[in-house]
Tab-separated table of C-alpha atoms in Angstrom:
chain	number	residue	atom	x	y	z
Y	699	MET	CA	76.820	71.110	72.115
Y	700	LYS	CA	78.661	73.270	74.794
Y	701	LYS	CA	76.421	75.401	77.231
Y	702	SER	CA	76.732	79.139	77.372
Y	703	LEU	CA	78.721	80.653	79.954
Y	704	LYS	CA	77.315	84.289	79.692
Y	705	PHE	CA	75.856	84.067	83.212
Y	706	VAL	CA	79.548	84.091	84.559
Y	707	ASP	CA	79.532	87.693	83.553
Y	708	TYR	CA	76.973	88.690	86.142
Y	709	PHE	CA	79.247	87.648	88.871
Y	710	TYR	CA	82.106	90.118	90.190
Y	711	GLY	CA	85.532	88.709	89.846
Y	712	ILE	CA	85.034	85.228	88.644
Y	713	SER	CA	87.446	83.615	86.453
Y	714	PRO	CA	86.483	80.132	85.636
Y	715	ARG	CA	89.567	77.544	85.057
Y	716	GLU	CA	89.390	75.222	81.973
Y	717	ARG	CA	88.761	72.483	84.271
Y	718	ASP	CA	85.589	74.210	85.676
Y	719	ILE	CA	84.407	74.722	82.095
Y	720	LEU	CA	84.966	71.016	81.301
Y	721	GLN	CA	83.057	69.839	84.309
Y	722	TYR	CA	80.250	72.258	83.560
Y	723	ASN	CA	79.664	70.754	80.205
Y	724	LEU	CA	80.336	67.140	81.497
Y	725	TYR	CA	77.748	67.661	84.241
Y	726	PHE	CA	74.974	68.593	81.544
Y	727	LYS	CA	76.146	65.550	79.350
Y	728	SER	CA	76.036	62.946	82.267
Y	729	MET	CA	72.282	64.447	83.034
Y	730	GLU	CA	71.248	63.864	79.567
Y	731	MET	CA	72.745	60.556	79.029
Y	732	TYR	CA	71.507	59.216	82.146
Y	733	LYS	CA	68.014	59.798	80.955
Y	734	THR	CA	68.408	56.936	78.396
Y	735	LYS	CA	71.444	54.734	79.925
Y	736	ASN	CA	70.021	54.772	83.342
Y	737	SER	CA	73.340	53.825	84.752
Y	738	PHE	CA	76.002	55.384	86.592
Y	739	LYS	CA	78.699	53.333	85.299
Y	740	GLU	CA	77.773	53.385	81.429
Y	741	VAL	CA	77.738	57.183	81.772
Y	742	SER	CA	80.920	57.284	83.696
Y	743	ASP	CA	82.691	55.026	80.976
Y	744	ILE	CA	81.520	56.968	78.205
Y	745	LEU	CA	82.511	60.559	79.576
Y	746	ASP	CA	85.459	59.339	81.353
Y	747	VAL	CA	84.174	60.617	84.579
Y	748	HIS	CA	84.535	58.714	88.047
Y	749	PRO	CA	81.366	56.817	88.701
Y	750	SER	CA	80.823	58.487	92.360
Y	751	THR	CA	81.125	61.765	90.804
Y	752	VAL	CA	78.554	60.835	88.235
Y	753	LYS	CA	76.446	59.506	91.079
Y	754	SER	CA	76.847	62.729	93.127
Y	755	TRP	CA	75.866	64.962	90.376
Y	756	ILE	CA	72.683	63.050	89.404
Y	757	ARG	CA	71.323	62.604	92.787
Y	758	ASN	CA	72.046	66.390	93.570
Y	759	MET	CA	74.813	65.332	96.255
Y	760	ASN	CA	77.378	67.570	94.965
Y	761	PHE	CA	77.820	70.020	92.163
Y	762	PRO	CA	80.873	71.469	89.725
Y	763	PHE	CA	81.639	75.155	90.850
Y	764	LEU	CA	80.066	76.676	87.632
Y	765	ILE	CA	76.762	74.537	88.145
Y	766	ARG	CA	76.568	76.013	91.652
Y	767	LEU	CA	77.235	79.519	90.263
Y	768	TYR	CA	74.448	78.734	87.576
Y	769	LYS	CA	71.946	78.069	90.399
Y	770	HIS	CA	72.876	81.361	91.873
Y	771	TYR	CA	72.195	82.942	88.635
Y	772	ILE	CA	68.724	81.332	88.377
Y	773	ASN	CA	67.714	82.334	92.003
Y	774	LEU	CA	69.390	85.941	91.579
Y	775	GLY	CA	68.366	86.749	87.911
Y	776	LYS	CA	69.874	89.194	85.567
Y	777	LEU	CA	71.254	92.527	85.936
Y	778	ASP	CA	71.832	95.692	84.189
Y	779	LYS	CA	75.105	95.737	82.581
Y	780	LYS	CA	76.567	98.249	84.911
Y	781	TYR	CA	76.061	95.809	87.932
Y	782	GLN	CA	77.318	92.486	88.942
Y	783	TRP	CA	76.512	90.104	91.782
Y	784	LEU	CA	78.776	89.695	94.582
Y	785	PRO	CA	78.708	87.176	97.691
Y	786	MET	CA	79.744	88.960	101.124
Y	787	ASN	CA	81.142	85.313	102.266
Y	788	SER	CA	82.238	82.130	101.303
Y	789	THR	CA	82.886	78.488	102.901
Y	790	ARG	CA	86.232	77.373	103.942
Y	791	GLY	CA	86.033	75.046	100.910
Y	792	GLY	CA	85.559	78.007	98.581
Y	793	LEU	CA	81.786	77.922	98.020
Y	794	LEU	CA	80.403	80.972	97.466
Y	795	ILE	CA	77.285	82.044	100.208
Y	796	GLY	CA	75.255	85.068	100.810
Y	797	PRO	CA	74.268	87.685	101.537
Y	798	TRP	CA	74.328	88.612	98.013
Y	799	ILE	CA	74.767	92.191	97.052
Y	800	LYS	CA	74.678	94.273	93.684
Y	801	ILE	CA	77.830	96.173	93.098
Y	802	PRO	CA	78.522	98.482	90.252
Y	803	ASN	CA	81.885	97.432	87.984
Y	804	LYS	CA	82.733	101.356	88.129
Y	805	ILE	CA	82.149	104.169	90.412
Y	806	SER	CA	80.521	107.122	88.702
Y	807	SER	CA	79.121	109.033	91.381
Y	808	PHE	CA	78.443	108.969	95.179
Y	809	LYS	CA	74.941	107.408	94.277
Y	810	ASP	CA	76.951	104.101	93.441
Y	811	ILE	CA	78.499	103.942	96.842
Y	812	GLU	CA	75.186	104.602	98.662
Y	813	TYR	CA	73.509	101.900	96.458
Y	814	VAL	CA	76.038	99.317	97.829
Y	815	VAL	CA	76.199	100.410	101.413
Y	816	ASN	CA	72.663	100.484	101.775
Y	817	GLN	CA	72.487	96.723	100.837
Y	818	LEU	CA	75.043	95.806	103.506
Y	819	ASN	CA	73.945	94.143	107.008
Y	820	PRO	CA	75.821	94.629	110.111
Y	821	LEU	CA	77.107	92.038	112.134
Y	822	LYS	CA	76.453	92.488	115.847
Y	823	ASN	CA	78.582	94.909	117.362
Y	824	SER	CA	77.288	97.972	119.498
Y	825	ARG	CA	80.504	99.395	121.140
Y	826	PHE	CA	80.398	102.664	119.055
Y	827	LYS	CA	76.760	104.068	118.514
Y	828	ASN	CA	75.380	106.803	116.248
Y	829	TYR	CA	78.068	106.622	113.556
Y	830	LYS	CA	76.839	106.683	109.892
Y	831	LYS	CA	77.303	103.529	107.904
Y	832	LEU	CA	78.370	105.471	104.914
Y	833	ASP	CA	80.831	107.489	107.080
Y	834	MET	CA	82.247	104.188	108.275
Y	835	PHE	CA	82.836	103.019	104.704
Y	836	ALA	CA	84.651	106.415	104.089
Y	837	TYR	CA	86.776	105.806	107.025
Y	838	VAL	CA	87.739	101.988	105.927
Y	839	LEU	CA	88.569	103.328	102.750
Y	840	GLY	CA	90.982	105.826	104.136
Y	841	MET	CA	92.568	103.093	106.260
Y	842	THR	CA	92.750	100.813	103.303
Y	843	VAL	CA	94.852	103.549	101.716
Y	844	GLY	CA	96.974	104.023	104.735
Y	845	ASP	CA	98.344	101.359	107.545
Y	846	THR	CA	96.419	98.277	106.578
Y	847	SER	CA	98.090	95.269	104.744
Y	848	LYS	CA	95.979	94.799	101.740
Y	849	LEU	CA	96.825	90.886	101.206
Y	850	GLY	CA	95.402	89.624	98.015
Y	851	ILE	CA	94.868	85.632	97.976
Y	852	GLU	CA	94.621	83.989	94.652
Y	853	ARG	CA	91.704	81.189	94.883
Y	854	SER	CA	91.007	78.649	92.197
Y	855	GLN	CA	88.363	80.965	90.000
Y	856	ARG	CA	89.146	84.412	91.938
Y	857	VAL	CA	91.376	86.766	93.880
Y	858	THR	CA	90.032	87.640	97.274
Y	859	ARG	CA	91.500	90.053	99.679
Y	860	ARG	CA	91.687	90.405	103.527
Y	861	LEU	CA	92.836	93.558	105.426
Y	862	GLN	CA	95.359	93.124	108.131
Y	863	LEU	CA	96.145	95.893	110.754
Y	864	ARG	CA	99.257	96.061	113.145
Y	865	LEU	CA	99.446	99.111	115.569
Y	866	THR	CA	102.276	99.697	118.033
Y	867	LYS	CA	101.698	99.103	121.653
Y	868	ARG	CA	103.606	102.100	122.485
Y	869	TYR	CA	100.280	103.924	122.563
Y	870	LYS	CA	97.493	102.512	124.371
Y	871	SER	CA	94.925	104.531	122.062
Y	872	ASN	CA	96.053	102.463	119.241
Y	873	GLU	CA	93.909	99.526	120.738
Y	874	ILE	CA	90.855	101.615	120.467
Y	875	THR	CA	91.928	102.660	116.855
Y	876	GLY	CA	91.990	99.025	115.810
Y	877	GLU	CA	88.850	98.124	117.604
Y	878	PHE	CA	87.123	101.097	115.511
Y	879	VAL	CA	88.257	99.904	112.294
Y	880	LYS	CA	86.833	96.338	113.444
Y	881	PHE	CA	83.517	97.944	114.407
Y	882	CYS	CA	83.388	99.773	111.203
Y	883	LEU	CA	84.006	96.537	109.024
Y	884	ASN	CA	81.729	94.415	111.253
Y	885	SER	CA	79.238	96.945	110.546
Y	886	LEU	CA	79.617	96.657	106.698
Y	887	GLY	CA	78.974	93.089	107.078
Y	888	VAL	CA	82.621	91.904	106.944
Y	889	ARG	CA	84.195	90.000	109.538
Y	890	MET	CA	87.199	91.307	111.488
Y	891	ASN	CA	88.948	89.892	114.693
Y	892	ARG	CA	91.553	90.935	117.142
Y	893	THR	CA	94.424	88.212	116.751
Y	894	LYS	CA	97.614	87.351	119.045
Y	895	ASP	CA	99.688	90.468	119.517
Y	896	CYS	CA	102.951	90.680	117.352
Y	897	PRO	CA	106.238	90.628	119.060
Y	898	ALA	CA	108.818	93.618	119.150
Y	899	GLY	CA	111.315	93.384	116.270
Y	900	LYS	CA	114.963	94.732	115.850
Y	901	ARG	CA	113.727	97.876	114.377
Y	902	ASN	CA	110.434	98.402	116.403
Y	903	THR	CA	111.221	98.131	120.216
Y	904	HIS	CA	107.375	97.863	121.034
Y	905	PRO	CA	105.080	94.838	120.297
Y	906	PHE	CA	101.942	95.353	118.162
Y	907	TYR	CA	98.272	94.944	118.563
Y	908	ALA	CA	96.773	92.910	115.731
Y	909	TRP	CA	93.503	92.268	113.800
Y	910	HIS	CA	92.847	90.638	110.452
Y	911	SER	CA	89.623	90.474	108.522
Y	912	GLN	CA	87.954	87.571	106.468
Y	913	CYS	CA	89.060	87.041	103.007
Y	914	SER	CA	86.351	88.655	100.842
Y	915	LEU	CA	85.416	89.635	97.344
Y	916	PHE	CA	83.709	92.671	98.951
Y	917	ILE	CA	87.297	93.918	99.930
Y	918	GLN	CA	88.737	93.137	96.683
Y	919	TRP	CA	85.816	95.051	94.980
Y	920	ILE	CA	86.843	98.050	97.250
Y	921	PHE	CA	90.492	98.026	96.387
Y	922	ASN	CA	90.090	97.437	92.480
Y	923	VAL	CA	86.836	99.259	91.941
Y	924	CYS	CA	86.530	101.965	94.676
Y	925	LEU	CA	90.225	102.841	94.928
Y	926	GLY	CA	90.870	101.865	91.147
Y	927	MET	CA	94.146	99.643	92.014
Y	928	SER	CA	94.996	96.783	89.932
Y	929	ASN	CA	96.248	93.487	91.692
Y	930	GLN	CA	99.774	94.196	90.893
Y	931	GLU	CA	99.724	97.769	92.467
Y	932	LYS	CA	100.487	98.803	96.035
Y	933	THR	CA	99.234	101.882	97.702
Y	934	THR	CA	102.531	102.496	99.207
Y	935	TYR	CA	104.010	103.286	95.753
Y	936	ASP	CA	100.889	103.658	93.438
Y	937	PRO	CA	98.411	106.456	93.296
Y	938	ILE	CA	94.625	105.441	93.866
Y	939	ASN	CA	92.103	106.454	91.069
Y	940	ALA	CA	89.377	107.455	93.112
Y	941	ARG	CA	88.488	111.303	92.236
Y	942	TRP	CA	84.773	110.268	92.874
Y	943	ILE	CA	85.459	111.064	96.420
Y	944	LEU	CA	85.864	114.880	95.612
Y	945	ASP	CA	82.067	115.008	94.752
Y	946	THR	CA	80.786	113.026	97.998
Y	947	PRO	CA	79.278	114.994	100.945
Y	948	ARG	CA	81.493	116.711	103.400
Y	949	SER	CA	81.274	114.252	106.049
Y	950	PHE	CA	82.233	111.504	103.762
Y	951	ARG	CA	85.444	113.253	102.514
Y	952	ILE	CA	86.321	114.055	106.322
Y	953	SER	CA	85.637	110.535	107.368
Y	954	PHE	CA	87.985	109.521	104.430
Y	955	LEU	CA	90.641	111.854	105.524
Y	956	GLN	CA	90.258	110.522	109.281
Y	957	GLY	CA	90.779	107.099	108.273
Y	958	LEU	CA	94.414	108.144	106.654
Y	959	ALA	CA	95.006	110.457	109.586
Y	960	ASP	CA	94.503	107.777	112.182
Y	961	SER	CA	96.759	105.475	109.997
Y	962	ASP	CA	99.351	108.023	108.479
Y	963	GLY	CA	99.057	111.066	110.380
Y	964	TRP	CA	101.050	113.171	112.757
Y	965	VAL	CA	100.990	116.104	114.929
Y	966	ASP	CA	103.933	118.969	115.025
Y	967	ILE	CA	103.867	121.313	118.091
Y	968	THR	CA	106.836	122.980	116.751
Y	969	THR	CA	105.106	124.274	113.441
Y	970	PHE	CA	101.508	124.119	114.954
Y	971	ARG	CA	100.522	121.924	111.979
Y	972	ALA	CA	99.034	118.588	111.626
Y	973	GLY	CA	99.739	116.315	108.383
Y	974	ILE	CA	99.232	113.100	106.522
Y	975	VAL	CA	102.308	111.096	105.013
Y	976	GLY	CA	100.159	110.571	101.691
Y	977	GLY	CA	103.098	109.179	99.466
Y	978	PRO	CA	102.129	108.836	95.960
Y	979	ASN	CA	98.527	110.476	97.005
Y	980	THR	CA	99.512	113.747	98.247
Y	981	GLY	CA	98.083	115.649	95.323
Y	982	PHE	CA	94.977	114.047	95.917
Y	983	ILE	CA	94.638	114.723	99.512
Y	984	GLN	CA	95.412	118.474	98.625
Y	985	GLU	CA	92.524	118.437	96.451
Y	986	ILE	CA	90.148	116.806	99.034
Y	987	TYR	CA	91.449	119.795	101.414
Y	988	THR	CA	90.758	122.272	98.784
Y	989	SER	CA	87.212	120.906	98.259
Y	990	LEU	CA	86.792	121.418	102.249
Y	991	GLY	CA	88.105	125.108	101.993
Y	992	ILE	CA	91.198	124.372	103.751
Y	993	ASN	CA	94.652	125.623	102.639
Y	994	SER	CA	97.354	123.063	102.716
Y	995	PHE	CA	101.131	122.694	101.992
Y	996	LYS	CA	102.747	119.692	100.304
Y	997	GLY	CA	106.271	119.064	101.435
Y	998	TYR	CA	108.554	115.949	101.530
Y	999	LEU	CA	110.216	113.732	104.052
Y	1000	HIS	CA	113.406	111.479	103.996
Y	1001	ARG	CA	115.340	113.537	101.273
Y	1002	GLY	CA	112.231	114.011	99.167
Y	1003	THR	CA	111.366	110.171	98.839
Y	1004	LEU	CA	108.040	110.548	100.980
Y	1005	GLY	CA	105.382	113.175	100.460
Y	1006	TYR	CA	103.064	114.714	103.081
Y	1007	VAL	CA	100.399	117.157	103.184
Y	1008	SER	CA	99.944	119.365	106.280
Y	1009	ILE	CA	97.342	122.001	107.414
Y	1010	ASN	CA	97.307	124.364	110.242
Y	1011	LEU	CA	96.403	122.920	113.585
Y	1012	ASN	CA	93.136	125.249	114.273
Y	1013	ASP	CA	91.826	123.857	110.802
Y	1014	ALA	CA	92.644	120.082	111.805
Y	1015	SER	CA	90.877	120.615	115.068
Y	1016	LYS	CA	87.526	122.123	113.475
Y	1017	LEU	CA	87.180	119.140	110.734
Y	1018	PRO	CA	88.344	117.170	113.126
Y	1019	LEU	CA	91.419	115.673	110.979
Y	1020	PHE	CA	91.580	112.765	113.727
Y	1021	ASN	CA	88.495	110.671	114.346
Y	1022	PRO	CA	86.887	112.191	117.764
Y	1023	CYS	CA	85.305	108.409	118.408
Y	1024	VAL	CA	88.692	107.170	118.505
Y	1025	LYS	CA	90.372	109.742	120.394
Y	1026	SER	CA	93.782	108.503	119.363
Y	1027	TYR	CA	97.083	110.023	120.901
Y	1028	ARG	CA	97.336	112.277	117.911
Y	1029	TYR	CA	93.818	113.590	118.493
Y	1030	ILE	CA	94.529	114.166	121.960
Y	1031	TRP	CA	97.713	115.924	121.450
Y	1032	MET	CA	96.208	117.922	118.780
Y	1033	GLU	CA	93.300	119.282	121.110
Y	1034	ARG	CA	95.899	120.052	123.806
Y	1035	ILE	CA	98.027	121.919	121.776
Y	1036	VAL	CA	95.084	123.802	120.251
Y	1037	ASN	CA	93.463	124.561	123.584
Y	1038	ALA	CA	96.512	125.504	125.403
Y	1039	LYS	CA	97.320	129.031	126.598
Y	1040	ARG	CA	99.327	131.060	124.165
Y	1041	PHE	CA	101.403	134.112	124.215
Y	1042	SER	CA	101.823	136.129	121.067
Y	1043	ASN	CA	105.569	136.387	121.659
Y	1044	ARG	CA	108.443	135.504	124.057
Y	1045	TRP	CA	108.475	139.060	125.755
Y	1046	GLU	CA	104.668	138.276	126.919
Y	1047	TRP	CA	105.949	135.330	128.826
Y	1048	PRO	CA	105.753	135.564	132.664
Y	1049	GLU	CA	109.070	136.015	134.579
Y	1050	TRP	CA	108.324	132.283	136.377
Y	1051	LEU	CA	108.016	130.714	132.865
Y	1052	GLY	CA	110.877	132.221	131.692
Y	1053	LYS	CA	112.952	130.747	134.608
Y	1054	GLU	CA	111.454	127.201	133.952
Y	1055	ILE	CA	112.581	127.441	130.363
Y	1056	ASP	CA	116.205	128.618	131.355
Y	1057	LYS	CA	116.485	125.616	133.592
Y	1058	LEU	CA	115.292	123.351	130.721
Y	1059	VAL	CA	117.831	124.709	128.325
Y	1060	LYS	CA	120.722	124.455	130.894
Y	1061	ARG	CA	119.735	120.576	130.702
Y	1062	ASN	CA	120.660	120.642	127.159
Y	1063	LEU	CA	117.037	119.605	125.981
Y	1064	SER	CA	116.254	120.435	122.408
Y	1065	SER	CA	113.722	123.031	121.793
Y	1066	THR	CA	111.076	120.542	120.642
Y	1067	GLU	CA	111.583	118.600	124.298
Y	1068	ILE	CA	111.281	121.963	126.130
Y	1069	ILE	CA	107.894	122.914	124.183
Y	1070	LYS	CA	106.447	119.511	125.044
Y	1071	LYS	CA	107.531	119.626	128.562
Y	1072	VAL	CA	106.029	122.930	129.242
Y	1073	LEU	CA	102.843	122.118	127.539
Y	1074	GLU	CA	102.434	118.953	129.489
Y	1075	LYS	CA	103.358	120.613	132.997
Y	1076	TYR	CA	101.583	123.881	132.354
Y	1077	ASN	CA	99.386	123.536	129.496
Y	1078	ILE	CA	101.190	126.344	127.757
Y	1079	ALA	CA	102.175	126.462	124.190
Y	1080	ILE	CA	105.374	128.479	123.395
Y	1081	SER	CA	106.790	128.946	120.009
Y	1082	GLN	CA	110.153	127.270	118.917
Y	1083	ASN	CA	111.543	130.685	117.756
Y	1084	GLY	CA	111.297	132.092	121.332
Y	1085	VAL	CA	112.891	129.033	122.845
Y	1086	ARG	CA	115.656	129.328	120.376
Y	1087	ARG	CA	116.221	132.833	121.220
Y	1088	ARG	CA	116.044	132.233	124.984
Y	1089	CYS	CA	119.050	129.312	124.171
Y	1090	GLN	CA	121.052	131.792	122.331
Y	1091	LYS	CA	120.752	134.414	125.236
Y	1092	ILE	CA	121.694	131.980	127.786
Y	1093	LEU	CA	124.564	130.548	125.669
Y	1094	SER	CA	125.951	133.897	124.870
Y	1095	VAL	CA	126.538	134.753	128.414
């Protein structure tokens, strides 16, 4: 008589192989037969299982995968149908180990996220203090949608996933960005480590900082359940299904946007706007901005193939759109532009400033280059239209 496998349904992401099911049933048969036969070899011959395997089973030296899972089930107990058990760690040999947490198989509201995050125990890491764990989770969600590689790894009975992050060494602040992502994951009980820097390539002239996390069913749960992505989908091309984010606390929504912005954001001094390259998620990002009371604009780059959402720099600074703990080069640039001295129009420029701009125009610099140089040298933000008209005036002489 075959033993029931209903207990497997209490565990997230576990799909036993036929071999696992066979060994599970053989294990119970061997235990029953040994009571009467009292010989490892006799049981081995009848069941066609190697004697050493039978011996290890009966003497509790080793167990089939499903027997180990069954023992976890006995210790952990049953759950409401809405929840499943998930192990935060596994050994190199693939054994599931704790701590075990209860996770919903669907996100219905913010309370589901709170329930999970409150179970997570941080690893030792104190570089960034006074940061809420729920906001860390939101930031990781944003980063997961953005820059991180989300490599799915097929194991014997499950698919696990790891996050890999590579950031250009062109900007020193990217090192802090990566360390902050590491801190957030460590604070959520997931290991992430700095790895060897990656060399520059043909397209990228700068080397990269690099980090990667442990392979984890928890990250797989984030990808499948929190973001609503199937294993065949990619965040680059496929939209996430996470509308529950719209009904989360304001700080959670902002932290999610910060994860996206620190990953795929930009600041444009010429238009006085900041944006996020959202790809297939531009509409959803706009909805988040609307829920925060912020007007946004949706546009496209690369001949209409890459969607983005932008907002006024003043709104971006007030949120803030970029994480203030990280203080990325984008955040610093945004704050510098917003806090710079401004003139209503070019007629208000002092004479000395006009002469400085004329010199830059005569050097055949673009309007963007001129605006940046004036900001960096004098902490003055001038408009692109003003520079262009100045150029036209000089060239017409």
